[in-house]
Each structure stands twice: as structure tokens, then as C-alpha cells.
Coordinates of C-alpha atoms in Angstrom, one line a residue:
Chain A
X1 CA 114.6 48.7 164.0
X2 CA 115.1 45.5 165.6
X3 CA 112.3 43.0 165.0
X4 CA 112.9 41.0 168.6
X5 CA 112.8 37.3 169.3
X6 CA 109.3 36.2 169.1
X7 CA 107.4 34.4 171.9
X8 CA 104.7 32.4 170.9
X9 CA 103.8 30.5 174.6
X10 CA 104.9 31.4 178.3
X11 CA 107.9 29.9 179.7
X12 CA 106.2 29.6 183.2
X13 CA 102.5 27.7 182.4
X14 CA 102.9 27.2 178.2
X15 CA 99.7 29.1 177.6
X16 CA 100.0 31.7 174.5
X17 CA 101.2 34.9 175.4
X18 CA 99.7 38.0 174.3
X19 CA 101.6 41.1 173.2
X20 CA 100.8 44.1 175.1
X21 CA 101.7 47.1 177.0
X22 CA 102.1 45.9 180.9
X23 CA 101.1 48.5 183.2
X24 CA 104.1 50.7 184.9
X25 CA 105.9 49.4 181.1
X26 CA 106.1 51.6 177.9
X27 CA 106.8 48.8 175.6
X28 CA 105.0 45.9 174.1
X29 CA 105.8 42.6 175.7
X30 CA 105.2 39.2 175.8
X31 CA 102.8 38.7 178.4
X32 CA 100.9 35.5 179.5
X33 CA 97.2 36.3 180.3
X34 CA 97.2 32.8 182.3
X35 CA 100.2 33.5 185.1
X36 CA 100.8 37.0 184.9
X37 CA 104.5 36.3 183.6
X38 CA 106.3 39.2 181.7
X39 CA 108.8 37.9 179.0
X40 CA 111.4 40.9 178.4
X41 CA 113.4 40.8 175.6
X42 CA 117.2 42.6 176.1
X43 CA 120.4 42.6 173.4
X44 CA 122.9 40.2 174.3
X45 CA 126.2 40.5 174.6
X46 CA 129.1 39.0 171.9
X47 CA 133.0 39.0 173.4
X48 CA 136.0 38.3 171.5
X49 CA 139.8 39.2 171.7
X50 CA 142.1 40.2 168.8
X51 CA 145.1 37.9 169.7
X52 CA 148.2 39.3 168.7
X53 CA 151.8 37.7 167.9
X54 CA 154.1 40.3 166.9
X55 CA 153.3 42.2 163.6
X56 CA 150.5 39.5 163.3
X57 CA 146.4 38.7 164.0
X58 CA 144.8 35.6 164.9
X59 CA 142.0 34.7 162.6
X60 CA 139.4 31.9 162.7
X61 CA 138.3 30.7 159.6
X62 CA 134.3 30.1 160.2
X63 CA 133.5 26.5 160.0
X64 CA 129.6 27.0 161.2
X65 CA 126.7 29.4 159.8
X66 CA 126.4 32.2 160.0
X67 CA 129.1 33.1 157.3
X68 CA 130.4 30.0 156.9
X69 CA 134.2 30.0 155.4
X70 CA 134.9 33.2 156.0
X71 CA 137.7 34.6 158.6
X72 CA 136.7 36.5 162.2
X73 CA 138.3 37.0 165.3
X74 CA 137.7 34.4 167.9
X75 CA 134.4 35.3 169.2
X76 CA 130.5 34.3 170.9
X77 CA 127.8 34.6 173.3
X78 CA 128.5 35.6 177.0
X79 CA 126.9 33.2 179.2
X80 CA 125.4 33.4 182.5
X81 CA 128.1 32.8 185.1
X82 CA 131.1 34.8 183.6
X83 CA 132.3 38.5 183.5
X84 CA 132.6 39.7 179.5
X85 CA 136.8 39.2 179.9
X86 CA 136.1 35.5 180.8
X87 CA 134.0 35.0 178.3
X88 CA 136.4 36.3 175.6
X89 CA 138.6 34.3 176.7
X90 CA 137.0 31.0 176.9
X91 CA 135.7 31.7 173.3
X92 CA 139.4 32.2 172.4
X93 CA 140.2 29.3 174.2
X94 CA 137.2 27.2 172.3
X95 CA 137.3 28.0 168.7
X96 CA 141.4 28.8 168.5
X97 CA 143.0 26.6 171.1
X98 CA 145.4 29.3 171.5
X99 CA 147.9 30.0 174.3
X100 CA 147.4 33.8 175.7
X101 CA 147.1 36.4 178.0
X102 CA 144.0 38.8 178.0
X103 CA 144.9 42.7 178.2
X104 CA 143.0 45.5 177.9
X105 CA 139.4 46.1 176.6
X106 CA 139.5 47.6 173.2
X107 CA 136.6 47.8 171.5
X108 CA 132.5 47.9 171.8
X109 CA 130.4 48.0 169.3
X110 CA 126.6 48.3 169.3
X111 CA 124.8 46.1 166.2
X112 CA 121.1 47.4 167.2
X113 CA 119.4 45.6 164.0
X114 CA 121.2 42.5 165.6
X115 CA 120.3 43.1 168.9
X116 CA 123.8 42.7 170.4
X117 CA 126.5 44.4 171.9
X118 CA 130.2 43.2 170.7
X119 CA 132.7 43.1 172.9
X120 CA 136.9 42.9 171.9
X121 CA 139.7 42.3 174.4
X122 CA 143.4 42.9 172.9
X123 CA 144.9 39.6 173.6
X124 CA 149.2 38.6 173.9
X125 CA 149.9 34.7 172.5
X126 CA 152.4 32.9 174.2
X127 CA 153.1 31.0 171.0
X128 CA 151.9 30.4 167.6
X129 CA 150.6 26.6 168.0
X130 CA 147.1 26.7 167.8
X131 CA 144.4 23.8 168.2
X132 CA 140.9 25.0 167.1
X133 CA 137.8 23.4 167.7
X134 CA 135.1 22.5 166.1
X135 CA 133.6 26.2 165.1
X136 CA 136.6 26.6 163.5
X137 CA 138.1 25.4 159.8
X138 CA 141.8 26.6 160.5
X139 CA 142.9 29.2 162.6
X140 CA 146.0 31.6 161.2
X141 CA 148.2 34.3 161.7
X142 CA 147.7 37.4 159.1
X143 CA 149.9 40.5 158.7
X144 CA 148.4 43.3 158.2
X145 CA 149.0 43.8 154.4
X146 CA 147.8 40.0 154.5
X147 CA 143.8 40.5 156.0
X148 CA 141.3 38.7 153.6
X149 CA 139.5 42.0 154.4
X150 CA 136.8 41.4 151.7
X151 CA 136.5 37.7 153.4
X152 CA 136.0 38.9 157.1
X153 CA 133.1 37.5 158.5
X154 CA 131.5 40.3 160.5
X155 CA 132.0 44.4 160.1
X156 CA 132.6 44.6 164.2
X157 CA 135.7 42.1 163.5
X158 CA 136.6 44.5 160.2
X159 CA 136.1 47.4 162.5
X160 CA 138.1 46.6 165.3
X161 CA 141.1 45.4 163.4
X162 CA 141.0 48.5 161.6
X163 CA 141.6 50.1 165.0
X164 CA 143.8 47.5 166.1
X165 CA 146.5 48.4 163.3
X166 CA 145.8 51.9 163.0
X167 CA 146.6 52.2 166.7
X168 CA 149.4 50.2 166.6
X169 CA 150.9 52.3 164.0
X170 CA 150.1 55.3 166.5
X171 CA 151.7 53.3 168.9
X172 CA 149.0 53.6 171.7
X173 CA 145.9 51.6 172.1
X174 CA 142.9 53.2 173.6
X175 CA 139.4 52.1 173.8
X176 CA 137.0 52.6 170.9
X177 CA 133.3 52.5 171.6
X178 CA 130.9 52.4 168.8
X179 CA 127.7 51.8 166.8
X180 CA 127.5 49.4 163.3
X181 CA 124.2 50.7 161.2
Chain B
X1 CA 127.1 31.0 190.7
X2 CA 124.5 32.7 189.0
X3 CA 121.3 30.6 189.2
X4 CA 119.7 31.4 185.5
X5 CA 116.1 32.2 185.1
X6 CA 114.3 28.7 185.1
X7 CA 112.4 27.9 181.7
X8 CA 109.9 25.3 182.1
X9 CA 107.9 25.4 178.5
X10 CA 108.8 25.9 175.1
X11 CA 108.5 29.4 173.6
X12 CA 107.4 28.1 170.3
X13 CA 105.3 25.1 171.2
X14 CA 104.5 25.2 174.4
X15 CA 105.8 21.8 175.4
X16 CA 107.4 21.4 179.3
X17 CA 111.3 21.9 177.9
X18 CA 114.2 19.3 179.6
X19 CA 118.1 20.7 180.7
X20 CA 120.4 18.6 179.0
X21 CA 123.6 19.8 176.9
X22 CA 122.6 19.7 173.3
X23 CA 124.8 18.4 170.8
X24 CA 127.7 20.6 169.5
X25 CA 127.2 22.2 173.0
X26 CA 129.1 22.0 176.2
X27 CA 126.9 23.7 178.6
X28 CA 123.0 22.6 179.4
X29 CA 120.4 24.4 177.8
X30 CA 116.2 24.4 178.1
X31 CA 116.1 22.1 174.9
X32 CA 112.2 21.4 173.9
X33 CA 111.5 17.9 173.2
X34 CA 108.9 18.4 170.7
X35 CA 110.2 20.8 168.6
X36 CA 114.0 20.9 169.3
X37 CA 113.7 24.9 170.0
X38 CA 116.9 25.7 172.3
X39 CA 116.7 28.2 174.5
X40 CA 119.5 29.9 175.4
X41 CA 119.7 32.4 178.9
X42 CA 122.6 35.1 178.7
X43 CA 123.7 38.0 181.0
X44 CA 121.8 41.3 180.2
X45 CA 123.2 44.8 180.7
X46 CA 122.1 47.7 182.8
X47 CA 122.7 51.3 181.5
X48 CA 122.7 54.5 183.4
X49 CA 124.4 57.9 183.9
X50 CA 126.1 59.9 186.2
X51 CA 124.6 63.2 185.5
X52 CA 126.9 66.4 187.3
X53 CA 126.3 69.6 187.9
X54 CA 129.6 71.0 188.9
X55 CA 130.8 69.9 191.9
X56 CA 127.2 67.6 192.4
X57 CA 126.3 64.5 191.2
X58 CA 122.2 63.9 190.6
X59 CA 120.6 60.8 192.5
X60 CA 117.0 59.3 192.3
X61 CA 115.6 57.5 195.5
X62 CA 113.7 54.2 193.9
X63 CA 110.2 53.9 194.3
X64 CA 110.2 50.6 193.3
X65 CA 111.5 47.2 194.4
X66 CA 114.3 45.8 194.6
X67 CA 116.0 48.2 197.2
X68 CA 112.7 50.7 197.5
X69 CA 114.0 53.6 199.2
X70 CA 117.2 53.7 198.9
X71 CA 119.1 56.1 196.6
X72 CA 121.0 55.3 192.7
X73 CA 122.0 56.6 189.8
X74 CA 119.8 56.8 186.7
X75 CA 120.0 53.4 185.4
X76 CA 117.9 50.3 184.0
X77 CA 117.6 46.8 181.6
X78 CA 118.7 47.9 177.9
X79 CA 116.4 47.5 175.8
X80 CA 115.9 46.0 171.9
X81 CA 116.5 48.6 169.3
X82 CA 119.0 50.6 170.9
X83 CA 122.4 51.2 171.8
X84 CA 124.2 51.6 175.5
X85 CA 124.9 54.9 175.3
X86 CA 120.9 55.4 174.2
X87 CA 120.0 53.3 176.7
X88 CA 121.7 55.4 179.4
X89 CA 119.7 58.7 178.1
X90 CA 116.4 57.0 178.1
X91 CA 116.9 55.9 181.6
X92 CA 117.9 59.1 182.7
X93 CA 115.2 61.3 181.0
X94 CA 112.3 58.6 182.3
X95 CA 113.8 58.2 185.9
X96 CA 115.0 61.8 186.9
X97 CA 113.4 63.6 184.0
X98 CA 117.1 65.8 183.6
X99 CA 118.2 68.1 180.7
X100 CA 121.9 66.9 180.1
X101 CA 124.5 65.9 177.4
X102 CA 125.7 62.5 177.1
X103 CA 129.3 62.2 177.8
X104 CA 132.1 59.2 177.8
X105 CA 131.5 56.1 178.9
X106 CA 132.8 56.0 181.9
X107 CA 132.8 52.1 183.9
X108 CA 131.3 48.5 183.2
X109 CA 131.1 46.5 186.4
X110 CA 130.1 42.6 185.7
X111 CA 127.6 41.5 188.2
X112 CA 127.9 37.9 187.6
X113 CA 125.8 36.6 190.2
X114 CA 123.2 38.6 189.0
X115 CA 124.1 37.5 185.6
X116 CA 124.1 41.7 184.7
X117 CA 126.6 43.7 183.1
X118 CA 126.2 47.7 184.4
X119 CA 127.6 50.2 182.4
X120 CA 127.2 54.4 183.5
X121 CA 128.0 57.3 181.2
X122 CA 129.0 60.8 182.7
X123 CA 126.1 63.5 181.5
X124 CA 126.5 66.9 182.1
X125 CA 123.4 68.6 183.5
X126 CA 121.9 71.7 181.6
X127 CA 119.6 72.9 184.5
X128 CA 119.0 71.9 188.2
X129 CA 115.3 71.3 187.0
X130 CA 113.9 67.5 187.5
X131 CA 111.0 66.0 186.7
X132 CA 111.2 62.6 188.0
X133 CA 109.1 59.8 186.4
X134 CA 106.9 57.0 188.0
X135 CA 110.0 55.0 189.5
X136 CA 111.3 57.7 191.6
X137 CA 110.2 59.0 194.8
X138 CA 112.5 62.4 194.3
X139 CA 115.7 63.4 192.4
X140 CA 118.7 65.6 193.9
X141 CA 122.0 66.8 193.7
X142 CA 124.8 65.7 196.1
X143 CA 128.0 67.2 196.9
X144 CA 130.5 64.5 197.8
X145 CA 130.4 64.7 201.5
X146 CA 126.8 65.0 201.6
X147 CA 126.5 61.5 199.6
X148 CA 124.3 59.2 201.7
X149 CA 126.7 56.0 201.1
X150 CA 125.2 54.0 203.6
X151 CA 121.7 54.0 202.0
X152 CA 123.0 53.5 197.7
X153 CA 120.7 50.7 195.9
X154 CA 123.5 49.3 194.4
X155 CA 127.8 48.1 194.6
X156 CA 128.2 49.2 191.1
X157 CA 126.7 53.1 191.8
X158 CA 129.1 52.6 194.8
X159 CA 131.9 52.3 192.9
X160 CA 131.1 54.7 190.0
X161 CA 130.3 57.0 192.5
X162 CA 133.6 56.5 194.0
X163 CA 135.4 56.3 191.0
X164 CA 133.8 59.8 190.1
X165 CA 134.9 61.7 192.7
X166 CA 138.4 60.2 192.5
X167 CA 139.1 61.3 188.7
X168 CA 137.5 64.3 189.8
X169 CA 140.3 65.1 192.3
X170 CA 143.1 63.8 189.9
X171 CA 141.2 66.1 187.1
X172 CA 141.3 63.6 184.2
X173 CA 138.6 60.9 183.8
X174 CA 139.3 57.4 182.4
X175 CA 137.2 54.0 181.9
X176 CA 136.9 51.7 185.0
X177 CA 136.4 48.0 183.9
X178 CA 135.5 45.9 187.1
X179 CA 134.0 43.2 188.6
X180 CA 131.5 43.0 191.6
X181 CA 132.0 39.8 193.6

């Protein structure tokens, strides 16, 4: 079970919040007996593509912690002020300087212990120069045969490639939707 | 734009927080002086269902703000320590009190000015019995033509509702990814 983000003062008056049931609720919450404010607590969501030249992946090798030096698709937060296929493809954009189109949806996976939601867009390059920024070491292409599996960063990134060739090799791409213990 | 939910004090400390861009950023944050705590705001999903009983679709008219009154599918904030599609079934058993299966996901609609992401499942109804909970004045089943458009809560149950019907007529359901303006 997810242990959530702990809330120590309110964000409205900064007096200590209490943890407690609010009435109508059926959930503990963070909530300030000062002002009355209710602090929820919701997963958040994580959007990537798998960008795709040919018989070959784009991987970002990590250059920040978590998992430092290890590969992943490019990936991140959603912010406020995007839809979940913008974000992908700003974080694309961001951490592999890459040259693409976005296509379809392809994968969701829930990570409940994390208390996210991850997010994968197939993605077409253009080319194969890349510019990556400062999240990322080096940013490369990898055949299949040539995934550092055993050096991929996250298991939704190990997950969804494993889709991504296995439905290549069936020659259709659908969507996969699932849950990472 | 989607204005984000204002921060004014620390959630660790306490301290009255200041919007700047942190460093290794490139968008502003609540960053707390004090105790350099950054507090990042992100989009948060909404779950539900569109529960069918064969030619019907089951709707619950809100007893609660916003949109009192007025009718929507089973759906609400997903929560820590679970996944979308649990999400959906929780709503569904607290808002309309159903017996149903969970079935495919069926569309995600950003809401970006509401900084929400809405996904519904189709759930097949076991009974025609309800037991709506606390948040619902009554549940009931609608034919198609006996929909009450003009009166539904929400653009994204407008458009899953539409969609519905339409893969209904063509007899073979898909995923709907869209965005609400």
C-alpha cells in the first residue's frame, strides 16, 4: 500500500494539519483545524513515448536520480496546463532533443506503491540527430537484440518495450493497459 | 490556461512559500524559502464507468456541487493506493451502489483547463438493483433517446456517452483518446 506524501502544515494558513476522516469523506486526510482546508492527496501521472527509427528504440541514458546511469525511455511528470500527448512529447523534446512525430497511445501502466500512472505514446523520428538535455547522459538508438535490458531504468519502460517489439513482430500495435506490483 | 491550485505555505515548515523557477527547472514552482521544500501541482485523474444493461446505460443525478442536479456517469478523483480501473469500481459501487463487471477501458478525455484527466470503463450491470450512496440524489437506466443531454454534469460523459452509443450501432467498441477544449 502506498504510504502518501506527508503534510505536515496547511498550504492555506501554515498551521499543522491534523489527519482525519472529514465528514461526507471515507479516507484520512490532511486537514487543517485552523481554516477548514482539505489537503487530498491523488497519483500523478508520468508520460513518455517510445521513439522509433526503423528496426531501432530511442533510449535515454539517466543522468539524474533516481537510477542514475541507467537507460529509459524519454519520460516525466505531466504538468498542469497540457493534455498527457503534449506532455510526452515535451519530455521527449527535453531530455532527447529529438525530431518526431507522436502516434498512437500505447501503453498505461498503474505503479500503485509509487502512486503514479505511466503513460507511453509510440513516437516516428524524423532523423537520428539527437540533442539531449541536461536529464540525460547520451541518448541512443538500440536494436532490439541490443536493449541493456538488465540496465533499464524503470519496469514500465522494460514493460512497454517488451510490447513494443513483440507487437511489431505481430505486425500490429494495439494498446496495452496495465498494473506493475 | 489552467490556473493551478494557489500554495501559499510550506507543507513541511509552515513558512509563506514564493513562485519562482527553481534551478534545473524551467517552469515556476511554490519553492519555500526556509526549507527549500518544492512543491510541485500536477493534473489529477477522474475515473468512472459506463455501467449497461442491454440497450441502457445507468446514470446518477449529483447531489453534490459542482453541477447539483444534473445527471453523470459514475465517476470521481482517483485515489492513492489504487489503480484506474479500481478507481472506476469504487466510484461506481459508492455513487450508484450497482452490481457489475468491469470491462475495457473505454476513453480518456484531457480536461486541461481543469487540469483533470477523465478516464470511463464500460461495466456490465448484473441486476437493475441500485443502491445509491450519499452523493446521489437517484440512479437510473436510460435508453438512448430517453438520455436527458441537455441536463449531463459534464463534456466528457457527453462524449463517452456519445461515443457509446456510436460503437454500439457499428457493434465493435474501441478506445477514444480526446481532448476537451
Amino acid at each position: 500500500m502506498f504510504e502518501p506524501r506527508r503534510i505536515k502544515h496547511c498550504r492555506v494558513c501554515g498551521q499543522l494539519v491534523e489527519y482525519r476522516i472529514p465528514a461526507d469523506d471515507n479516507r484520512e486526510r490532511a486537514v487543517c483545524p485552523a481554516c477548514g482546508e482539505i489537503h487530498y492527496e491523488n497519483p500523478i501521472n508520468v508520460v513518455g513515448t517510445v521513439p522509433v527509427w526503423g528496426e531501432q528504440v530511442l533510449l535515454c541514458r539517466r543522468n539524474i536520480e533516481p537510477r542514475y546511469g541507467l537507460w529509459t525511455l524519454p519520460a516525466g511528470f505531466l504538468e498542469l496546463g497540457e493534455t498527457v500527448a503534449a506532455g510526452a512529447q515535451r519530455e521527449t523534446d527535453e531530455e532527447a532533443g529529438a525530431h518526431f512525430e507522436m502516434q498512437d497511445l500505447f501503453t498505461i501502466y498503474n505503479v500503485v506503491r509509487a502512486g503514479q500512472v505511466h503513460f507511453f505514446y509510440r513516437a516516428r523520428l524524423h532523423d537520428t540527430e539527437f540533442n539531449p538535455g541536461p536529464e540525460t547522459i547520451e541518448a541512443r538508438l538500440f536494436r532490439e537484440d541490443e536493449v541493456p535490458w538488465e540496465q533499464v531504468a524503470f519496469r514500465t519502460v522494460r514493460e512497454t518495450l517488451r510490447r513494443y517489439f513483440e507487437d511489431r513482430r505481430q505486425g500490429s500495435f494495439s494498446l496495452h493497459v496495465g498494473d506493475i506490483g
